[in-house]
Structure formats: structure tokens, C-alpha cells
Coordinates of C-alpha atoms in Angstrom, one line a residue:
X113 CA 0.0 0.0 0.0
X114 CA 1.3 3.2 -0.8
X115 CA 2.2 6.1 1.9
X116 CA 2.6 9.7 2.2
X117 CA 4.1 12.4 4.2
X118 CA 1.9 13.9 6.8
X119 CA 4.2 17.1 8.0
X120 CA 3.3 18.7 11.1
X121 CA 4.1 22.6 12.4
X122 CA 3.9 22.9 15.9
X123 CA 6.3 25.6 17.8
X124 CA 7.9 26.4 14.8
X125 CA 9.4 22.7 14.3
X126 CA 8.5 20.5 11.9
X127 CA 7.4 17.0 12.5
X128 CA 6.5 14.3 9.5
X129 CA 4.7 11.4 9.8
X130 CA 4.9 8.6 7.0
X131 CA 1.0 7.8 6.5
X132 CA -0.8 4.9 4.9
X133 CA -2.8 6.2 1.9
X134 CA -6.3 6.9 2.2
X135 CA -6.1 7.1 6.3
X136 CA -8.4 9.8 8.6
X137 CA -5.7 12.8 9.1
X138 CA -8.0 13.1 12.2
X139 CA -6.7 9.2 12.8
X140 CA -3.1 9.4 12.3
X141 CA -2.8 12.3 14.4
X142 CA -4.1 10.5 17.4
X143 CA -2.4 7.0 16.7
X144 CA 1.0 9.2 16.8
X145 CA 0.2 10.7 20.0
X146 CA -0.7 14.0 19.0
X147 CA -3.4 15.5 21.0
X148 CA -7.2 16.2 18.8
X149 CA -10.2 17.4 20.2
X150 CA -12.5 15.4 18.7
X151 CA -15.7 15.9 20.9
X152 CA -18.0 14.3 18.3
X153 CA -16.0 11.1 17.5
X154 CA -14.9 12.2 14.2
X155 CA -18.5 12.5 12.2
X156 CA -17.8 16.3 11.4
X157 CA -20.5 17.6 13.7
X158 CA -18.6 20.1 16.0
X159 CA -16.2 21.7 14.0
X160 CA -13.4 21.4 16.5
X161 CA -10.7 19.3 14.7
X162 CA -9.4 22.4 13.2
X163 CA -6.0 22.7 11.3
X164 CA -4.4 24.8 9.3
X165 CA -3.4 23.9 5.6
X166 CA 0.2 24.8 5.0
X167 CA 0.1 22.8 1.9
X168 CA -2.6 23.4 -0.9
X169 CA -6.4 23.0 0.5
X170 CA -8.4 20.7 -0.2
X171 CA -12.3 22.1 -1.4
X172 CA -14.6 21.8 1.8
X173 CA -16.6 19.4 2.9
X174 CA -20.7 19.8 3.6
X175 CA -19.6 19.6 7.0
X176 CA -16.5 22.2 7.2
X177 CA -18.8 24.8 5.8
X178 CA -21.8 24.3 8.4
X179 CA -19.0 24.4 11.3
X180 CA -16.1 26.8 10.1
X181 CA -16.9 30.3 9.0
X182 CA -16.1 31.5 5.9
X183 CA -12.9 33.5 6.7
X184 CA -11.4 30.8 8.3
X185 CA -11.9 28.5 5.2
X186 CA -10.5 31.0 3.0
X187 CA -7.2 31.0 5.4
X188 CA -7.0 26.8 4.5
X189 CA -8.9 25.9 7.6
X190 CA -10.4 22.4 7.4
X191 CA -11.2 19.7 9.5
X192 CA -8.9 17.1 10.3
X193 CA -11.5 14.3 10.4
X194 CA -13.2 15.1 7.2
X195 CA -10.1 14.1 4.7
X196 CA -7.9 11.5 4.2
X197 CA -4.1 10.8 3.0
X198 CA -3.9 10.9 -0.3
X199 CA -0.8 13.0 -1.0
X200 CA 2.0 14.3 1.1
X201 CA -0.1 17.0 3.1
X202 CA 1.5 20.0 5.7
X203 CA -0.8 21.5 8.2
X204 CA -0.5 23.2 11.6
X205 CA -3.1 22.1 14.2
X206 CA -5.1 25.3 15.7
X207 CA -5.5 24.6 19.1
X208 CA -3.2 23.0 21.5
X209 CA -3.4 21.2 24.9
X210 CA -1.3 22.4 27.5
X211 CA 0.3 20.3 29.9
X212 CA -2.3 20.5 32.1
X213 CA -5.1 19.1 29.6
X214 CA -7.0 22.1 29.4
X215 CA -7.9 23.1 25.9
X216 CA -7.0 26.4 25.1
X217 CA -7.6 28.5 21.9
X218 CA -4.4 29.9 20.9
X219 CA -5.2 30.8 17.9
X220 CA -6.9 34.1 15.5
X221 CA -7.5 35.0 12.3
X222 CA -4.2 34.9 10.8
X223 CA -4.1 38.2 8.6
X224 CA -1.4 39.2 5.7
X225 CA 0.6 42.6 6.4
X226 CA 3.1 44.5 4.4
X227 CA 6.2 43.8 7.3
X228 CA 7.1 47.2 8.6
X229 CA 8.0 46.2 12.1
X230 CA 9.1 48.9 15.3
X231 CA 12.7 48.1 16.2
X232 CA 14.1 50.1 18.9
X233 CA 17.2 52.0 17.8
X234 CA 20.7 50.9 19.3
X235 CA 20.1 47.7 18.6
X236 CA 22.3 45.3 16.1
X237 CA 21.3 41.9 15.8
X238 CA 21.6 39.5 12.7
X239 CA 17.6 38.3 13.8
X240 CA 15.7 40.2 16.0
X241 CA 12.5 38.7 17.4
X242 CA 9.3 40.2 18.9
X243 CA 6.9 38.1 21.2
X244 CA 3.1 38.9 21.1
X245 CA 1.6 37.7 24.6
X246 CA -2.2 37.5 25.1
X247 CA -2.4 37.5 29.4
X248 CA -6.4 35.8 30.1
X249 CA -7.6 35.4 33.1
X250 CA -7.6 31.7 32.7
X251 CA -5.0 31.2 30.0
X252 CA -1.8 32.7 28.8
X253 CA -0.8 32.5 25.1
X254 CA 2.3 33.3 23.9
X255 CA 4.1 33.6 20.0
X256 CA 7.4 34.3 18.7
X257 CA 8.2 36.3 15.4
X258 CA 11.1 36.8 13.2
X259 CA 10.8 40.6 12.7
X260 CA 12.7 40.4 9.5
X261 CA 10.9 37.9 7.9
X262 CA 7.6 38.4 9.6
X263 CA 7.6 34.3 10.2
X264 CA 5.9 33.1 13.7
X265 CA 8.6 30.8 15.0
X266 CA 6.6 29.3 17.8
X267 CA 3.6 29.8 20.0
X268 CA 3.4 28.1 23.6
X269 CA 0.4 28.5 26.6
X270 CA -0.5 27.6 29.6
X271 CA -3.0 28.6 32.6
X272 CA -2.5 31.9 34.2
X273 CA -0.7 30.8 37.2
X274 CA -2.7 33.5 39.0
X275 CA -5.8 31.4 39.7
X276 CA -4.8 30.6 43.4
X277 CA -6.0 33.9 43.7
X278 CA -8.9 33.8 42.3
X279 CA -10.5 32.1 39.2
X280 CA -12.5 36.1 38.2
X281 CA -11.2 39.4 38.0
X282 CA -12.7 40.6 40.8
X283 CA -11.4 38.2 42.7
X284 CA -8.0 38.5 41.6
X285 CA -8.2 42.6 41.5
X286 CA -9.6 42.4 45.6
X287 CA -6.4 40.4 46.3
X288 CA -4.0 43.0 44.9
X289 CA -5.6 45.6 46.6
X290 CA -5.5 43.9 50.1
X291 CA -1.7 44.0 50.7
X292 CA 1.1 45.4 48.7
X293 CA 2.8 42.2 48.8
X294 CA -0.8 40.5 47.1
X295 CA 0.1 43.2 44.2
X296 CA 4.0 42.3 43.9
X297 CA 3.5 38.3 44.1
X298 CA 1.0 38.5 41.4
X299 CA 2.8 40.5 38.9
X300 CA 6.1 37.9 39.6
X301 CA 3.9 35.2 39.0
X302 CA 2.6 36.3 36.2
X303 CA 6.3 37.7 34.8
X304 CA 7.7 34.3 35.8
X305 CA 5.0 32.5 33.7
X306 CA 5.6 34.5 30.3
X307 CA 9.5 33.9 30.7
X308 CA 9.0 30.1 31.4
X309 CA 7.2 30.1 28.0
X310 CA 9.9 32.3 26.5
X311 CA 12.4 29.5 27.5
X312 CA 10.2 26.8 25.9
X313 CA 9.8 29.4 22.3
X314 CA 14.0 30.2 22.6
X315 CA 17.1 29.8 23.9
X316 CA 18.2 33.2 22.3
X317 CA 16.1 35.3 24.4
X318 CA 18.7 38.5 24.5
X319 CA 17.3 38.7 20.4
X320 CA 13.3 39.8 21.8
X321 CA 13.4 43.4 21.0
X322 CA 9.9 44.2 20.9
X323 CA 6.8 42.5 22.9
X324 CA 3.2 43.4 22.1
X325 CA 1.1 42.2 25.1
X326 CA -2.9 42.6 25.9
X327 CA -5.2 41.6 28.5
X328 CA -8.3 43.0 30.5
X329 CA -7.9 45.8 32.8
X330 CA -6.7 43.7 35.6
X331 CA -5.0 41.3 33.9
X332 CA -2.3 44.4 32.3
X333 CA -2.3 46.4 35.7
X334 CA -1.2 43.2 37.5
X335 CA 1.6 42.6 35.0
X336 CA 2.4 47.0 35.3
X337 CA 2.0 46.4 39.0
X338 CA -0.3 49.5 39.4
X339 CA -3.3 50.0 42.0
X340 CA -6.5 49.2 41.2
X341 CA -7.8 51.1 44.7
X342 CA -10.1 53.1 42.4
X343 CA -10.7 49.9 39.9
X344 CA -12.8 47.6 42.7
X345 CA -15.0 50.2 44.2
X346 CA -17.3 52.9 42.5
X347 CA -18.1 53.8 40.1
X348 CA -15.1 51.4 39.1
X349 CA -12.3 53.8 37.4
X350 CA -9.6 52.4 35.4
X351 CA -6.0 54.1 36.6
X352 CA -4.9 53.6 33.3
X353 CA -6.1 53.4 29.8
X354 CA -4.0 54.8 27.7
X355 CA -0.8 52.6 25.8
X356 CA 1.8 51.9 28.0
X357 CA 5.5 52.0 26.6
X358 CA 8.1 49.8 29.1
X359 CA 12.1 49.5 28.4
X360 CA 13.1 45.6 28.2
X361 CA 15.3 46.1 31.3
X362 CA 12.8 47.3 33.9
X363 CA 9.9 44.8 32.9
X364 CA 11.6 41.6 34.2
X365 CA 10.8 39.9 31.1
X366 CA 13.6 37.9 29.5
X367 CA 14.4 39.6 26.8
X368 CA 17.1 42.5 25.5
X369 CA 17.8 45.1 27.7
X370 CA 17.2 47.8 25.3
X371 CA 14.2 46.4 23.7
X372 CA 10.6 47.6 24.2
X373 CA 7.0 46.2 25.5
X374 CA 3.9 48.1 23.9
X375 CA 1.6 47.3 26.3
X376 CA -2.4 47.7 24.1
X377 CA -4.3 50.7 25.2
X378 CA -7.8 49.5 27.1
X379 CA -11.1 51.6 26.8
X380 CA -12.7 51.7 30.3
X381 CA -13.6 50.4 33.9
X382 CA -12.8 46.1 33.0
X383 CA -12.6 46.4 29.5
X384 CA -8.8 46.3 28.5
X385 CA -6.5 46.2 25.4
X386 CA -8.1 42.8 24.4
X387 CA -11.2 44.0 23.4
X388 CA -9.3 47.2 21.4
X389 CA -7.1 44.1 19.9
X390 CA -10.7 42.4 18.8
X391 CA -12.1 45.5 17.4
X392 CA -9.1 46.0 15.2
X393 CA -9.3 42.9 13.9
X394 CA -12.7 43.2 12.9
X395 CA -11.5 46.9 11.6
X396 CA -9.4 44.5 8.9
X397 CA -12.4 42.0 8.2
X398 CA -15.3 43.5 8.0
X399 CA -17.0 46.0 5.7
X400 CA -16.5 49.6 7.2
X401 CA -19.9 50.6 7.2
X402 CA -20.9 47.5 9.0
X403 CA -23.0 47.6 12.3
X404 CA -21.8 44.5 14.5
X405 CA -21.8 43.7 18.2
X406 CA -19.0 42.1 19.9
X407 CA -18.5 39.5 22.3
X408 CA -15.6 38.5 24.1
X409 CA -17.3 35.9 26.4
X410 CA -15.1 34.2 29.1
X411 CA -14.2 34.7 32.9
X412 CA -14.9 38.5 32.1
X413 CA -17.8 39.3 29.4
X414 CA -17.0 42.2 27.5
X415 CA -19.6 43.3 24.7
X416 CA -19.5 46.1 22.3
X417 CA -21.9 47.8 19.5
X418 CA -19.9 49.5 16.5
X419 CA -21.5 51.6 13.9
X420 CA -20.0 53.9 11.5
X421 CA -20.9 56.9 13.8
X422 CA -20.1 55.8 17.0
X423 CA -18.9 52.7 19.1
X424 CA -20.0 52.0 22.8
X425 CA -18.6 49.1 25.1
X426 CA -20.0 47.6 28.5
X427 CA -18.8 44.8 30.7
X428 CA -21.9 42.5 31.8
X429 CA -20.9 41.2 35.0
X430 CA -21.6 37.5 34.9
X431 CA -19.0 35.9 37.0
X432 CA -17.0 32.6 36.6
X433 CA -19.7 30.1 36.2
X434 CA -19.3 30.4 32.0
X435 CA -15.9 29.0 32.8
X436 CA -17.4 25.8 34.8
X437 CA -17.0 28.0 38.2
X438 CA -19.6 27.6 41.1
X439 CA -21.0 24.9 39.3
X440 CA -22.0 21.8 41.0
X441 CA -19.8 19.8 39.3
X442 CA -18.4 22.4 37.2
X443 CA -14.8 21.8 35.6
X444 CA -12.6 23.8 32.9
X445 CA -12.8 22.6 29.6
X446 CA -10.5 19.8 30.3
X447 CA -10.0 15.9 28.8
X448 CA -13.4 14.3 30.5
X449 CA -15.5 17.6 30.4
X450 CA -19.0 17.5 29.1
X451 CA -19.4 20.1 26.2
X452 CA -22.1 19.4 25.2
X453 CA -25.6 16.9 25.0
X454 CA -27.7 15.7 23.1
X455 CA -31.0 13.7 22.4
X456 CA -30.7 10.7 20.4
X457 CA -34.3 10.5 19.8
X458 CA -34.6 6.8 21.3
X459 CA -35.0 8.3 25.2
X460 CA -31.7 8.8 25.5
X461 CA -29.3 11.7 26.4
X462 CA -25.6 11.4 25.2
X463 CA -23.0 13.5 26.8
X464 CA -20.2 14.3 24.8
X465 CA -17.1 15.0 26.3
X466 CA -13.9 16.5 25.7
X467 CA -11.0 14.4 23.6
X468 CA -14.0 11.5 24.2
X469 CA -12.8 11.1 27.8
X470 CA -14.5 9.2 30.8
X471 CA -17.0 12.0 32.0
X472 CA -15.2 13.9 34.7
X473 CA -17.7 17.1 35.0
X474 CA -19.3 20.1 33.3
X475 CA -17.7 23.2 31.5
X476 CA -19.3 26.3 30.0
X477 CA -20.4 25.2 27.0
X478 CA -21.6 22.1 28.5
X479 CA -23.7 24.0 30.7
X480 CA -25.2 25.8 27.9
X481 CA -25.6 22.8 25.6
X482 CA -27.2 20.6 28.5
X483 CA -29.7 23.6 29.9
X484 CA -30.8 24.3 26.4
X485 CA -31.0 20.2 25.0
X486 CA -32.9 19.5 28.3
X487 CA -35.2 22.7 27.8
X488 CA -35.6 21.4 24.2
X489 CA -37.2 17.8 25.9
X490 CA -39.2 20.0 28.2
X491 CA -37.4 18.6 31.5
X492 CA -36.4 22.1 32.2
X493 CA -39.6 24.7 31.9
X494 CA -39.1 28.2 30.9
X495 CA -38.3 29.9 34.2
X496 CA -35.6 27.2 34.9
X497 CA -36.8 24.7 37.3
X498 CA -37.1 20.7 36.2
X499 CA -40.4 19.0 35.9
X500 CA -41.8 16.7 38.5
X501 CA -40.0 13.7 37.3
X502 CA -36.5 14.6 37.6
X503 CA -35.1 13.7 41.0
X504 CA -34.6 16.8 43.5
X505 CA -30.9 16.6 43.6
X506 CA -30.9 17.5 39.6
X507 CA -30.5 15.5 36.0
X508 CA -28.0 12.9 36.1
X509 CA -25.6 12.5 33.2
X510 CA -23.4 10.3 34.2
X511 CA -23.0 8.1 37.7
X512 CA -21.2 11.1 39.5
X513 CA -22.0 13.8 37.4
X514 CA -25.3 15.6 37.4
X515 CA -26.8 19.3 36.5
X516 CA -28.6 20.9 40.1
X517 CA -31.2 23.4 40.2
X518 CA -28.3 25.0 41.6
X519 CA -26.4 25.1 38.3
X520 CA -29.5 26.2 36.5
X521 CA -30.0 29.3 39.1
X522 CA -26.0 30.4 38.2
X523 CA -26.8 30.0 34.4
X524 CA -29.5 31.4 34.6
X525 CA -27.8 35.0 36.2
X526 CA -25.4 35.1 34.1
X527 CA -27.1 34.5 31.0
X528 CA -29.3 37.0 32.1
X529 CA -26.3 39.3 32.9
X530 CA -25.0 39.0 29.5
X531 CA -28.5 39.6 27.4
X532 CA -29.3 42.2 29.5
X533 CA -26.3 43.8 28.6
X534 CA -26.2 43.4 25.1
X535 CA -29.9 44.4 24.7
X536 CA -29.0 47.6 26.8
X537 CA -26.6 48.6 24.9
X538 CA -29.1 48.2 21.4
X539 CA -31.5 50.2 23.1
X540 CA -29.6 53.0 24.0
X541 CA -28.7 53.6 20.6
X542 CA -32.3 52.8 19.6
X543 CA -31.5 50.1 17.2
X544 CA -32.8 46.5 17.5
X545 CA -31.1 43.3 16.8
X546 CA -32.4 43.5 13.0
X547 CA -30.0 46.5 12.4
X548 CA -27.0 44.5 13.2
X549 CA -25.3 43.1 10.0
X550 CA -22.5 40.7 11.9
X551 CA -22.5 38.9 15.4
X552 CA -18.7 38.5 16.0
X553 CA -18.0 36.4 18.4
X554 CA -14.1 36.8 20.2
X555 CA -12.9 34.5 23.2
X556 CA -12.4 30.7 23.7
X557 CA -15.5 30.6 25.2
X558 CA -18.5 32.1 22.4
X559 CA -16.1 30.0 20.2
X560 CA -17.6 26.6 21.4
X561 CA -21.1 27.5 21.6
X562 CA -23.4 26.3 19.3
X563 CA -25.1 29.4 17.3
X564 CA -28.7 27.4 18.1
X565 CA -28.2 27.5 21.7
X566 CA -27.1 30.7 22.0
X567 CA -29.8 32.2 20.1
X568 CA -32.4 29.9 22.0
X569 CA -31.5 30.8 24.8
X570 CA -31.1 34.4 24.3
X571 CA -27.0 34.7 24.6
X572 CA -26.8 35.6 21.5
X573 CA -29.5 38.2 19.8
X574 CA -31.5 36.0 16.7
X575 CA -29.5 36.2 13.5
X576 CA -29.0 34.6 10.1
X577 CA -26.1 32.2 10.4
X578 CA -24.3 33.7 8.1
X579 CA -23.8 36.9 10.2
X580 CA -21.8 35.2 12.8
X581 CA -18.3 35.6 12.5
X582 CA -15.5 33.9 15.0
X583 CA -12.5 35.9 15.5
X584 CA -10.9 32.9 17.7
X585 CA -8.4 34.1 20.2
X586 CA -8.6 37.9 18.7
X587 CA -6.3 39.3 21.4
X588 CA -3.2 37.3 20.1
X589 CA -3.8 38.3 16.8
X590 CA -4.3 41.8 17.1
X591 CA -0.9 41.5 19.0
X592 CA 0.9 39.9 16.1
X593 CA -0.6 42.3 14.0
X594 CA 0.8 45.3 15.3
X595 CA 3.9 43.2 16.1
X596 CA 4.7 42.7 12.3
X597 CA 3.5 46.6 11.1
X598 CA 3.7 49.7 13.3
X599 CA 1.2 51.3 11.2
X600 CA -1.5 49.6 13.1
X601 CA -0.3 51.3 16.3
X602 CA -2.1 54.3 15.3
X603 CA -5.3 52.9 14.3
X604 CA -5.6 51.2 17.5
X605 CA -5.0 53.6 19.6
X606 CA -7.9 55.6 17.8
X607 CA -10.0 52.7 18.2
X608 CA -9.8 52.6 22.3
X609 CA -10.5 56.3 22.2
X610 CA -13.4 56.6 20.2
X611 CA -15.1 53.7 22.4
X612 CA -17.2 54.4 25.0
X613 CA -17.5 52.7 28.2
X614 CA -21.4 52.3 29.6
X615 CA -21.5 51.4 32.8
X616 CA -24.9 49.7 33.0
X617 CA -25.2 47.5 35.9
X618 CA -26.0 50.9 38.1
X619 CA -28.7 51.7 36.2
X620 CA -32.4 50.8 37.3
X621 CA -33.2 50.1 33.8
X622 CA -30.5 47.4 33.7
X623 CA -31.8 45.8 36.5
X624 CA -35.3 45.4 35.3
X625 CA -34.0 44.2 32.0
X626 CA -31.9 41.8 34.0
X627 CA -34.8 40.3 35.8
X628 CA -36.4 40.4 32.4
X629 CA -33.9 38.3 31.0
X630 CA -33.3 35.4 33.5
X631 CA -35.1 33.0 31.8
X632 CA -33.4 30.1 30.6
X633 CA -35.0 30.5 27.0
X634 CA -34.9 33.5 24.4
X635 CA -37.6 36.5 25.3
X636 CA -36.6 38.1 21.8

């Protein structure tokens, strides 16, 4: 039988398989070791397998175009499970599983840029690098560039070490503010983290001249080491906003002395640099008389409305439980997590789990998926509670894992945290959810749920399809953007200022429309 070169990129390094002909790439990816998420077993139903085609693409399948959105397939996106060896083939998986397990979405839309990078002056070397560095609050994502070729070398993550200290922002912002030695231990922590991931990207780190980092409000003024006194009280002030400029040898990043870290301007109160890196992203993909709403949904939900005459950001404070938080037996989205569940139309309820491990617990998008498939059977009624005939203690999905009325009552907050926001914000500007050509959706998180659900259950406002766009980890790539072409600085910067923050969950109005909104289903 004839065989074929299957040639991995990961961290820069190539790795190639010899293949039989006509095997799953999905398959021979997992039989050598390398991890897959594969939620659905493979049938092309989830749209997670994702990997990049470094060689020629093939045409997609039916099932790449239901699950990957346009712009992605026209970047050589495809699904790993939906084609087989039949030629020597060179792709890059999109998402990677740290060492810890947890799935994390390292990846954007990968745009092209004429290379203009900003090199500090006074410094000679044959190949300088840059590192863009995306700090979550639940992961930290790192990539390394050759600035003279504009060639990503490498890209590494990991959890933000920080979580001992809280799993939220709030949580982790009260801690800094409680002791000055709070404050210095997490910004080592978080230092030390980024220069354990330089080490794994480079043994040349003396060659980094230039790092472009982003993060919420907390997440950069816990790296800066600044207060956030006037951050966790009201009415909730950001200290700083505006880009911050830092020499190489005062950050205690490992990198050249004389080199620089551009540090992305944020807009307001808890929404940071991120969301500025999302929106110029979508500046570069999306038509500039286009009215879209944004949303960054994770540990902090961050939502914005962008018109050609004016954009307006709020935060809607949901909490952790969108990250498997507070949930009875919540998880991260980890090997053995339930991400979803469905109805197999014979009485029973499959669970499907992450990398089709034993189930171990529920993440975010589980939570979602299993609310809104058991709503769907009518075991959950409209206001949230189960019918008669589920058990008090909750729905059982597996021997040791089960959804409370608990769980529901979190959900249930937060989701209407999140629509009241977003529905706010339409209001104000007296438009409705028809007006809005494009739904773009940044974040790990909004990544993962299905557009059914969402809309269903009133996360996301009801829209054609075809309007939602994914922007995948939007924070990185508006880093490496700006990494590779200085010109961009500009254009972001104008972007923070010309956003305005709302801050709605004072407002009386809000509340009602919260209250309004806590149903499990859709009120639109």
C-alpha cells in the first residue's frame, strides 16, 4: 500500500509522519500521539478538529462549511476528520493542549501585512525577534516572530498561574488591593510565567526586541504592578487606559535590555486592550460601514456595538460560572468535560465530552448545551426549574455527574447578565437586533457554543447564520498584528478612544432588563 508524508508545524518545528494512503488525518494524528479534540468522535458535527493547511487545501466538505466560518476556510482551515491521505499534506493544528489538559484557543485569524516592524534604535542583531503575549484570566498564550521575515517561529500557553488567587477578575483585583505584597506576588507570577514560556519558544532570548502584550484591565495592571484602589470600588475607574510603553530592562521579562513592550491601550472600567485588539481585527475584516456587536465571552464578558458613527462598550458582569465556576460539578474545559448533549431521539441523552474522555464534569459550554438540549425535551420549563420527574438533587448525566437546580439558578444569572447587557446597549442607541449586520464572536469561550443554543437561549440576539463571524483568540492576533506593522499602532489607539464605556449595571433600567432576561429560554 502506498504512503505519504503527513508534516506537522507545531512551535515552529516540523514533525512528519509517514501515512498509509487513504487514512483519517484526524486518525493518524491520534495514533502518533498528537493530541485532537474530537468531541464528536470524528463525524464532522462540532467543527473542533481544526487545522491549518500549509500545503494546498483541499475544497470543503458539507460539514467544514456548516461548522467553520467563511474567513477561516478561505485562510485553509479544514477539518482534520473530514479528509484523508492521499498526497503528502503539511498543516498546523489550531488549538493545543497544554500540559495541564485544558484546551486552550491559541489561535486568531491569521491576517497578511506589508512587514514594517518597530525596532528600537541601538540595537544590532543578525535576527531580532518580537513576542506577542495574550495575558487571560484563565490562560496565557504566547508567540514568537522573526521581525525580518515576519515568520511566527513558535507559539506556547498555559493557565495563568494567578488562579490561586482567584478564578475572576474581581477576585484576583480584591487580592491585589488587600496588601502590597498581594500586588508584587502577582505580577512575579505572572512575569515568571511568560519567561517560562519564553524558555520553551528560545534559547536566544537576548534577540526579543519588541513585545506586544494585551489583556483585561486587571490582567495588564497586575503585570504594570499599578493599583486598582479606584478599579474595585465605584463607580469602578480604570487608573490607566491609555498605551503603556516599558524599556526591556525594567519589565523583568527575559528579553534585550534595550528592547521595548507596547503594552495595548484599554477603553474603560474592566474592559482592557483585548477588546481594542478584537475590534481592530474586525477593523481588517469586516465592511467599514458595518453595524456589529462584539463578544468577548469568558471569565470576564465584555460586549461592544460598533457603527460607523459611534462605538460603545459595556462589561456585563456574569461571574465565573461560564468558565465551569460555582458549578456543582463544574470543571474547565478539560479531557473528560462534558461540552455538550444531546437527544438521540430513542430516550436517550448522550453526553459528549472533551478528547471523548470518561466523564469527569461540566464546562461552559456544556452548561449551555445541556440547559438548552434538556429545555428542548421540556425537563427544564421556561423559568428554569425541572419537571416533576426529575429527581430533586438534579438530572444525572453520568454516575457522578449531574446538572442541580443550583447550576441552573448560576446559568440562569449570568445568562441574564449577558443579554441584558447586550440588549441595553441596542436600546440606547435605539436600534434592534435586525439593524446588526454581523454577530462576531471573540474569546475561547463564544467560540464553542453552538449558534442554536445561544440564540435559543437568548445569549446571543437572533441572526441569520451567516452573520456570525469567530475571531478565535482575537487578542493574540491583534498583538501579532501590530507586532509585524507599526502602522497599526495608530489605528488602534484611535479605536480605544473613540469607544465608549457604559456602565450599566447601576442603572435601574438594567436591572429590570436583567430580571427580564433570566429565563433560561430566548424573550426576543
Amino acid at each position: 500500500m502506498n504512503t505519504f508524508k503527513l508534516t506537522i508545524r507545531e512551535q515552529g518545528q516540523d514533525k512528519t509522519l509517514t501515512v498509509q494512503e487513504g487514512i483519517q488525518i484526524s486518525r493518524a494524528l491520534q495514533d502518533h500521539g498528537i493530541p485532537l479534540d474530537t468531541p464528536c468522535g470524528g463525524y464532522g458535527s462540532c467543527g473542533k478538529c481544526r487545522v491549518r493547511y500549509l500545503s494546498s487545501p483541499p475544497l470543503p466538505t458539507p460539514a467544514e462549511k456548516k461548522n467553520i466560518p467563511q474567513e477561516f476556510l478561505d485562510h485553509g482551515i479544514r477539518l482534520a476528520c473530514q479528509h484523508h491521505m492521499t498526497e503528502d499534506i503539511w498543516i498546523k493544528i489550531e488549538e493545543i493542549v497544554n500540559k495541564k489538559g485544558l484546551h486552550i484557543l491559541s489561535d486568531g485569524i491569521e491576517l497578511e501585512s506589508r512587514l514594517n516592524p518597530d525596532l528600537p534604535g541601538g540595537i544590532c542583531i543578525k535576527n531580532p525577534l518580537g513576542l506577542a503575549v495574550d495575558i487571560g484570566t484563565t490562560t496565557l498564550v504566547v508567540t514568537l516572530h522573526d521581525l525580518k521575515s515576519g515568520i511566527r517561529l513558535g507559539i506556547q500557553s498555559r493557565t495563568n498561574p494567578q488562579d490561586k488567587y482567584g478564578t475572576d477578575i474581581i477576585s484576583r483585583a480584591n487580592a491585589a488591593t488587600e496588601s502590597v505584597e498581594n500586588a508584587k506576588t502577582l505580577q512575579k507570577v505572572i512575569i515568571k510565567a511568560i519567561n517560562n514560556l519564553i524558555q520553551d519558544l528560545t534559547n536566544q532570548p537576548q534577540d526579543i526586541v519588541h513585545v506586544v502584550m494585551a489583556g483585561n484591565t486587571v490582567m495588564t495592571h497586575l503585570f504594570l504592578g499599578l493599583s486598582m484602589d479606584s478599579l474595585v470600588t465605584a463607580p469602578y475607574i480604570a487608573p490607566v487606559t491609555n498605551m503603556q510603553i516599558l524599556k526591556g530592562a525594567f519589565s523583568g521579562l527575559s528579553m534585550h535590555p534595550q528592547g521595548k513592550i507596547t503594552v495595548l491601550p484599554g477603553i474603560g472600567s474592566f474592559i482592557g486592550g483585548d477588546i481594542a485588539a478584537d475590534l481592530l481585527i474586525c477593523r481588517e475584516i469586516l465592511p467599514q460601514n458595518a453595524t456589529y456587536l462584539l463578544m468577548d465571552l469568558g471569565t470576564n464578558c465584555e460586549i461592544v456595538l460598533k457603527t460607523l458613527e459611534f462605538s460603545v462598550a459595556a462589561s456585563a458582569p456574569a461571574g465565573p460560572v461560564m468558565e465551569g465556576a460555582g458549578i456543582t460539578c463544574g470543571m474547565q474545559a478539560e479531557p473528560g468535560a462534558v461540552s455538550d448533549l444531546f437527544f438521540n431521539g430513542n430516550g436517550r441523552f448522550q453526553a459528549v465530552t472533551i478528547d471523548n474522555q470518561a466523564v469527569r464534569g461540566i464546562c461552559g459550554s456544556g452548561l449551555i448545551h445541556s440547559i438548552h438540549t434538556l429545555w428542548k425535551q421540556k425537563l427544564i420549563t421556561d423559568d428554569g426549574r425541572f419537571v416533576e420527574k426529575i429527581p430533586q438533587k438534579g438530572f444525572r448525566i453520568d454516575k457522578n455527574v449531574y446538572l442541580s437546580p443550583q447550576d441552573i439558578r448560576a446559568y440562569q444569572m449570568a445568562k441574564g447578565a449577558i443579554a441584558a447587557t447586550r440588549k441595553m446597549l441596542l436600546k440606547d442607541a435605539g436600534l434592534s437586533p435586525q439593524d446588526l449586520d454581523f454577530l462576531v464572536l471573540a474569546g475561547g469561550f463564544g467560540h464553542y457554543i453552538r449558534p442554536d443554543a445561544g440564540m435559543e437561549t437568548g445569549i446571543f440576539p437572533c441572526l441569520p447564520e451567516d452573520a456570525f463571524k469567530y475571531l478565535g483568540n482575537g487578542s493574540l492576533a491583534g498583538c501579532e498584528l501590530i507586532l509585524k506593522n507599526k502602522e497599526y499602532i495608530p489605528a488602534i489607539r484611535q479605536l480605544a478612544k473613540e469607544t465608549n464605556h457604559s456602565e450599566l449595571a447601576g442603572r435601574p433600567d438594567f436591572q429590570e432588563m436583567y430580571v427580564r432576561n433570566m429565563g433560561v429560554t430566548s424573550n426576543e
